PDB file of C-alpha atoms in Angstrom:
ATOM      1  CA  UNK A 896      -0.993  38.513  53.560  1.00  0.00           C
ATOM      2  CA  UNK A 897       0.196  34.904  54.256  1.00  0.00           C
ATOM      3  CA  UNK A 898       1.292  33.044  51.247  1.00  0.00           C
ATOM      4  CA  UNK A 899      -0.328  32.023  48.366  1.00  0.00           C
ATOM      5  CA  UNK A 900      -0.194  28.482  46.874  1.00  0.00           C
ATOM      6  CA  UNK A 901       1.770  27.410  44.018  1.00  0.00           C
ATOM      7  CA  UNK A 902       0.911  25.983  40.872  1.00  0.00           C
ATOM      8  CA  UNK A 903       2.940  23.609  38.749  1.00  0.00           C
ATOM      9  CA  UNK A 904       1.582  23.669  35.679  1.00  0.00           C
ATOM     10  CA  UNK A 905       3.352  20.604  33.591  1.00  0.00           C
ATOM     11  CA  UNK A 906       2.317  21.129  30.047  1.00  0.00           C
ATOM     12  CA  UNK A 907       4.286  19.613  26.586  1.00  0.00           C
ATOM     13  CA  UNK A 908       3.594  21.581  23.948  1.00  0.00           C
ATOM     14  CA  UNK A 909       2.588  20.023  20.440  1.00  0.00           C
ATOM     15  CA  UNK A 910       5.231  19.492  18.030  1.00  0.00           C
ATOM     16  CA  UNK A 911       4.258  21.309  14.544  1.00  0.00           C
ATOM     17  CA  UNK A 912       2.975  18.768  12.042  1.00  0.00           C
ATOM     18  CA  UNK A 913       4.858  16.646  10.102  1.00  0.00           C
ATOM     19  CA  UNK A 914       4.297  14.057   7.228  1.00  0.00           C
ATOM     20  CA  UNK A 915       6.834  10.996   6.363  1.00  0.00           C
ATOM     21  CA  UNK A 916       6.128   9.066   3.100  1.00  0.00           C
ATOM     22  CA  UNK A 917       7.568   5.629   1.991  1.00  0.00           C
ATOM     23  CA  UNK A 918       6.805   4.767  -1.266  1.00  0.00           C
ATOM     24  CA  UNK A 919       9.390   3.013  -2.622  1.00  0.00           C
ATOM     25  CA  UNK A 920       8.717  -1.008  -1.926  1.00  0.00           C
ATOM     26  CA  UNK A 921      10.853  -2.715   1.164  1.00  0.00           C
ATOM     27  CA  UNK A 922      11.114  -2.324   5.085  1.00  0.00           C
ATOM     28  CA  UNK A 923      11.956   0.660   7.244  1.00  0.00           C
ATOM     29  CA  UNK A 924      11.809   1.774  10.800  1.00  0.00           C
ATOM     30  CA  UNK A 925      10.517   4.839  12.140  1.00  0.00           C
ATOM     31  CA  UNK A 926      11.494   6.315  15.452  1.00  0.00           C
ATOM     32  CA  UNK A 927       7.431   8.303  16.804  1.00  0.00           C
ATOM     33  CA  UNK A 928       7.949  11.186  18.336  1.00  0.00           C
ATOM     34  CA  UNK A 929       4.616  11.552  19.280  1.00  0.00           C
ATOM     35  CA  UNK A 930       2.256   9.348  21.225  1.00  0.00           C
ATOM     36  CA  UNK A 931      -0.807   9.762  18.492  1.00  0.00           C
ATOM     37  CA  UNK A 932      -0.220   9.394  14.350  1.00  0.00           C
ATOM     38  CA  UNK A 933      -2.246   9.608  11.400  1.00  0.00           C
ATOM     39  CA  UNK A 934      -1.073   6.733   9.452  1.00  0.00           C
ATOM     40  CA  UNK A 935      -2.471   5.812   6.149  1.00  0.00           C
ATOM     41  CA  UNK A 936      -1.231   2.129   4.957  1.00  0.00           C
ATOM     42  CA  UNK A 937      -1.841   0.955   0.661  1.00  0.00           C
ATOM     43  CA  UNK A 938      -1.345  -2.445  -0.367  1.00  0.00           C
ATOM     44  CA  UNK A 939       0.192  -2.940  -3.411  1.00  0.00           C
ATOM     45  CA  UNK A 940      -1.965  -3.231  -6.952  1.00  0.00           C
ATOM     46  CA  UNK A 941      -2.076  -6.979  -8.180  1.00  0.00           C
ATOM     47  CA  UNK A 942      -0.659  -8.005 -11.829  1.00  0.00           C
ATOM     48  CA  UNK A 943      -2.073  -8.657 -14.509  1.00  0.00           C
ATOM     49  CA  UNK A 944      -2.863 -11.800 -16.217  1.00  0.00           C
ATOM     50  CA  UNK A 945      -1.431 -12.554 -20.076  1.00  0.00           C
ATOM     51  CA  UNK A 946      -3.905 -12.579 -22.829  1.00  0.00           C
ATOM     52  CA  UNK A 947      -4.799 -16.409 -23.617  1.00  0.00           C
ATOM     53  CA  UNK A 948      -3.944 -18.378 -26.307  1.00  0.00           C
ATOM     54  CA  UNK A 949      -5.285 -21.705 -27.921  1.00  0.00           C
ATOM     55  CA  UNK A 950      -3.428 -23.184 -31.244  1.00  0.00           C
ATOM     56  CA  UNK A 951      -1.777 -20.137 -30.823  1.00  0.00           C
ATOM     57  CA  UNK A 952      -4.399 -18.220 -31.856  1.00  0.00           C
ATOM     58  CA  UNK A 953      -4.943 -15.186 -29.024  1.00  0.00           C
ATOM     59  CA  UNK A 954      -8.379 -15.901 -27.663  1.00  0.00           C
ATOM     60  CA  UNK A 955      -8.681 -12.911 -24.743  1.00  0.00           C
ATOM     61  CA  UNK A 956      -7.431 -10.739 -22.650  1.00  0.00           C
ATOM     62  CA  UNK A 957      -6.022 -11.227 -19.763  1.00  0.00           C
ATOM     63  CA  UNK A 958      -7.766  -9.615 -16.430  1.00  0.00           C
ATOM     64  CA  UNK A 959      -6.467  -6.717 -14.760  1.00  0.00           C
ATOM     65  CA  UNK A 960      -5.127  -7.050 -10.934  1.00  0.00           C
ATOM     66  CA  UNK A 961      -6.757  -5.840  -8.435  1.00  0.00           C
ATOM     67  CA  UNK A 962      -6.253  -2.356  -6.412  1.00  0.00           C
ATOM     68  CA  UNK A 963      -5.082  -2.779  -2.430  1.00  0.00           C
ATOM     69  CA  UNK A 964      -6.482  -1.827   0.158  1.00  0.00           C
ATOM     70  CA  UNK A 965      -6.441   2.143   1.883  1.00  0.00           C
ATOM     71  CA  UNK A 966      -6.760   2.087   5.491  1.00  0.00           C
ATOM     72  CA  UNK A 967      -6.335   5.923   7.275  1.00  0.00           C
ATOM     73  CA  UNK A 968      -6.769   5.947  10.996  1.00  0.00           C
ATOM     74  CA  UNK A 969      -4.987   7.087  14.020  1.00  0.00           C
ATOM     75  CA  UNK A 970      -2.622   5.289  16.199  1.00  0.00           C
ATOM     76  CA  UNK A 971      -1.709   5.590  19.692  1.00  0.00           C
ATOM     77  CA  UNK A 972       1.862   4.821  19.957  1.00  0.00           C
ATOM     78  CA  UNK A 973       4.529   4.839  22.961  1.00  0.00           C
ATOM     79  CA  UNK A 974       6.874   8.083  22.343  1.00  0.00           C
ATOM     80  CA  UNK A 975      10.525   6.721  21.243  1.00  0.00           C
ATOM     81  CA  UNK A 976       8.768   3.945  19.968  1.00  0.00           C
ATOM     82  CA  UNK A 977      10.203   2.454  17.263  1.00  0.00           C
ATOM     83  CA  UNK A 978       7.958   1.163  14.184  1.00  0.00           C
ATOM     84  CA  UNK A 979       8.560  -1.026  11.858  1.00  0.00           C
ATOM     85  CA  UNK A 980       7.040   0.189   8.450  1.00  0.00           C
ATOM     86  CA  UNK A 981       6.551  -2.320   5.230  1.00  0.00           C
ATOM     87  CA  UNK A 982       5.480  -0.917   1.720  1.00  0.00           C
ATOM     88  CA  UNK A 983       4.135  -3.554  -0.285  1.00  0.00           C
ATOM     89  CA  UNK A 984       5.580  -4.192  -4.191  1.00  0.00           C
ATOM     90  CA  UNK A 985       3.100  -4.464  -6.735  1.00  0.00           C
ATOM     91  CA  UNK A 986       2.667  -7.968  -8.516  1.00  0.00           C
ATOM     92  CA  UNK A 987       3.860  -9.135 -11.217  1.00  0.00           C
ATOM     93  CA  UNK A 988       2.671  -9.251 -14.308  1.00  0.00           C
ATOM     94  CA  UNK A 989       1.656 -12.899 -15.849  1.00  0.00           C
ATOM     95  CA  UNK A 990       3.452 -14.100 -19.144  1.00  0.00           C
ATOM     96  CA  UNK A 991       1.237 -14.240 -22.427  1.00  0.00           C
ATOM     97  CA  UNK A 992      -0.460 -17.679 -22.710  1.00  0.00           C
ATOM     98  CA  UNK A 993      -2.995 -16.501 -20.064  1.00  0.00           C
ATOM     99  CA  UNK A 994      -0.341 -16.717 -17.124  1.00  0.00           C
ATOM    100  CA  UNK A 995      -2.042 -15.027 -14.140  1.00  0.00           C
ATOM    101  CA  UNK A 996      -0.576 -11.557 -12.111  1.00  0.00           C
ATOM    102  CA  UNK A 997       0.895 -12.069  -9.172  1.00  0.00           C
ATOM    103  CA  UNK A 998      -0.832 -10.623  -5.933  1.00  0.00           C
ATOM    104  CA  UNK A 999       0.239  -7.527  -4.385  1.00  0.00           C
ATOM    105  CA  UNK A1000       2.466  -7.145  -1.408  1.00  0.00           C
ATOM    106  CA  UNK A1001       0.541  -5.862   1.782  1.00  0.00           C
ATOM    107  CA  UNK A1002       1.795  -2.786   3.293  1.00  0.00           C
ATOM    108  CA  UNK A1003       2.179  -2.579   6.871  1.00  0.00           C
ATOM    109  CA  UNK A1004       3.100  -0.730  10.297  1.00  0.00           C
ATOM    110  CA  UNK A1005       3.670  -3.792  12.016  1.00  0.00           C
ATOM    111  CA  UNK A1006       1.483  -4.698  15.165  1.00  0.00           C
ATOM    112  CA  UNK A1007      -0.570  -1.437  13.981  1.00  0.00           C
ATOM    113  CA  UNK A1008      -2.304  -1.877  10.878  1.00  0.00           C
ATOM    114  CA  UNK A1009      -2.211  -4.106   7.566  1.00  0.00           C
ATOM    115  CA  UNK A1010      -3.413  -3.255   4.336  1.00  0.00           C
ATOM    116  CA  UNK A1011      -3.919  -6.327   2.157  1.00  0.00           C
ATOM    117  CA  UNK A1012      -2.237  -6.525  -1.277  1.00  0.00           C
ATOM    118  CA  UNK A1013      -4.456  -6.591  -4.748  1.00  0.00           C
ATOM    119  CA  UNK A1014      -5.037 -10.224  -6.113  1.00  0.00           C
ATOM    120  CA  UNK A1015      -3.619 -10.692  -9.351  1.00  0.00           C
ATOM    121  CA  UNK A1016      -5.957 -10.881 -13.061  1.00  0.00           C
ATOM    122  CA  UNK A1017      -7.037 -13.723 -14.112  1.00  0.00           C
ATOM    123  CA  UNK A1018      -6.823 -15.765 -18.292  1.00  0.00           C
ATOM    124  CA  UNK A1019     -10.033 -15.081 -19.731  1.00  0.00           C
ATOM    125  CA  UNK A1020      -9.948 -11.374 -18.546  1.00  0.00           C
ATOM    126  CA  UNK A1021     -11.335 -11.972 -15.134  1.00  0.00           C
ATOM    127  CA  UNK A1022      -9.688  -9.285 -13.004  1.00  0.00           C
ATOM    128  CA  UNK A1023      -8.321  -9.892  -9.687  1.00  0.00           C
ATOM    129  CA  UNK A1024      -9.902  -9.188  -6.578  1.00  0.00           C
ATOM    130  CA  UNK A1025      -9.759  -5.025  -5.352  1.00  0.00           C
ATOM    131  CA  UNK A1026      -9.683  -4.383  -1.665  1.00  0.00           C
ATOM    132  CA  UNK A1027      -9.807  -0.154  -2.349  1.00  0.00           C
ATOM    133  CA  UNK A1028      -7.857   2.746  -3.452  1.00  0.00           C
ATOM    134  CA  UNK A1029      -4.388   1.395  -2.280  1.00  0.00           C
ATOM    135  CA  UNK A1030      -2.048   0.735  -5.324  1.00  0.00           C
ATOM    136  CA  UNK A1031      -3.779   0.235  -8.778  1.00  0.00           C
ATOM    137  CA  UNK A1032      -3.716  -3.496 -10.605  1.00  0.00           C
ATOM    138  CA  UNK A1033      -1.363  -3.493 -13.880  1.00  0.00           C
ATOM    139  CA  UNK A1034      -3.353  -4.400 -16.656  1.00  0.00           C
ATOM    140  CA  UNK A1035      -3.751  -7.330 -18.309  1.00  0.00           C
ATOM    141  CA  UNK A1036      -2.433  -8.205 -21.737  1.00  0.00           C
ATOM    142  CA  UNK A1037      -4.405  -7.169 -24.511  1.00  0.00           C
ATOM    143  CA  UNK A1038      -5.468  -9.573 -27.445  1.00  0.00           C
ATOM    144  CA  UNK A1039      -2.707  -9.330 -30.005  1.00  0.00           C
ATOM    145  CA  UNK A1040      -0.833 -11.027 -32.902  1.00  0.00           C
ATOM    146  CA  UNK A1041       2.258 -11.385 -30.564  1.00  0.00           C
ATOM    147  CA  UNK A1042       1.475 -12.815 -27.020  1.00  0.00           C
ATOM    148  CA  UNK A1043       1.173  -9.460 -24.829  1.00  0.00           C
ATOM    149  CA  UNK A1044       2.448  -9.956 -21.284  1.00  0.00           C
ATOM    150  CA  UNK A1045       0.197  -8.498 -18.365  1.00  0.00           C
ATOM    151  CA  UNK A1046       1.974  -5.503 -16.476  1.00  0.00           C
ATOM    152  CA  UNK A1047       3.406  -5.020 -12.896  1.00  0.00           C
ATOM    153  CA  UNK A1048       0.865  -3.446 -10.070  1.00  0.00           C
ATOM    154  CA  UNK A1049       1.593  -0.172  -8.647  1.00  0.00           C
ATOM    155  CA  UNK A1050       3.640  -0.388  -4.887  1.00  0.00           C
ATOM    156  CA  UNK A1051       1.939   0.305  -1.602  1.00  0.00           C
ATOM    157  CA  UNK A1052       2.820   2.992   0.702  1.00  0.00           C
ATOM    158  CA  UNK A1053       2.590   3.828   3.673  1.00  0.00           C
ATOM    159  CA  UNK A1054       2.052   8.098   5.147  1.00  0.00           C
ATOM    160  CA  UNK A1055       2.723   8.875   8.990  1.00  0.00           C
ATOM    161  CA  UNK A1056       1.823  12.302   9.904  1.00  0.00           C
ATOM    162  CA  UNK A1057       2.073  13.908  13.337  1.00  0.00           C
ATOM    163  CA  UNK A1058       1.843  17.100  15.329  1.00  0.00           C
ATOM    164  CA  UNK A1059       0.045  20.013  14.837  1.00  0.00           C
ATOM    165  CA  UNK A1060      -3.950  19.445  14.937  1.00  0.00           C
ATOM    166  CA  UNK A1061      -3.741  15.544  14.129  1.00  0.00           C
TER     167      UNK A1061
END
């Protein structure tokens, strides 16, 4: 028989899957391996307000912050790429006298996705604004004898996964 023809079969096999977690507020980079991620990005939770005082009498509570936002979706990235990944710090929390919390920090994969930041509580126990499940508002002070200070929002983070059947 004459000869047959021949097949090149080009094929890259899937890396095994594979989760990286940043949870500790700042910047980092991350090298993808893959041209498709799973990335879910959480701003950071909002402060809380102080409780409010008049004659320095305590009046009310201060409002919590607000949550962040969650955002999961997939990316299509260039392999080798290199990311650049922000987790968001949680707000502050406002000084007694009815101070209000600082917003949270958005979380980011830059030129990918955002995930806005928590606004902070509000004197008068209005809460700050919530934008999801991302990082949860600190609450805000409580009426008390003393002034009571509101407390920090949780950080964002931000979860890359990859491989396998993402």
């Amino acid at each position: 028989g004459s000869g047959g023809d021949t097949y090149v079969i080009l094929s890259r096999g899937k890396l095994p899957y594979n989760k990286v977690e940043y949870r500790t507020p700042g910047t980092y980079t991350f090298t993808s391996p893959e041209t498709t991620l799973k990335v879910t990005v959480a701003g950071a939770g909002g402060g809380g307000a102080g409780n409010n005082w008049i004659n320095e009498e305590p009046i009310s509570p201060g409002g919590n912050g607000g949550s962040g936002e969650l955002i999961t979706k997939n990316i299509s990235v260039t392999p080798l790429s290199t990311l650049t990944i922000i987790v968001g710090s949680g707000g502050a929390g406002g000084s007694y006298w009815g101070y209000p919390g600082g917003a949270g920090g958005s979380s980011s994969i830059v030129n990918f996705v955002t995930a806005r930041g928590g606004g902070g509580g509000l004197r008068n126990n209005k809460n700050g604004t919530s934008y999801g499940n991302g990082g949860a508002g600190g609450l805000g002070g409580k009426r008390t004898d003393w002034g009571e200070d509101g407390k920090a929002g949780s950080p964002g983070w931000v979860i890359i996964e990859y491989g396998g059947d993402i």
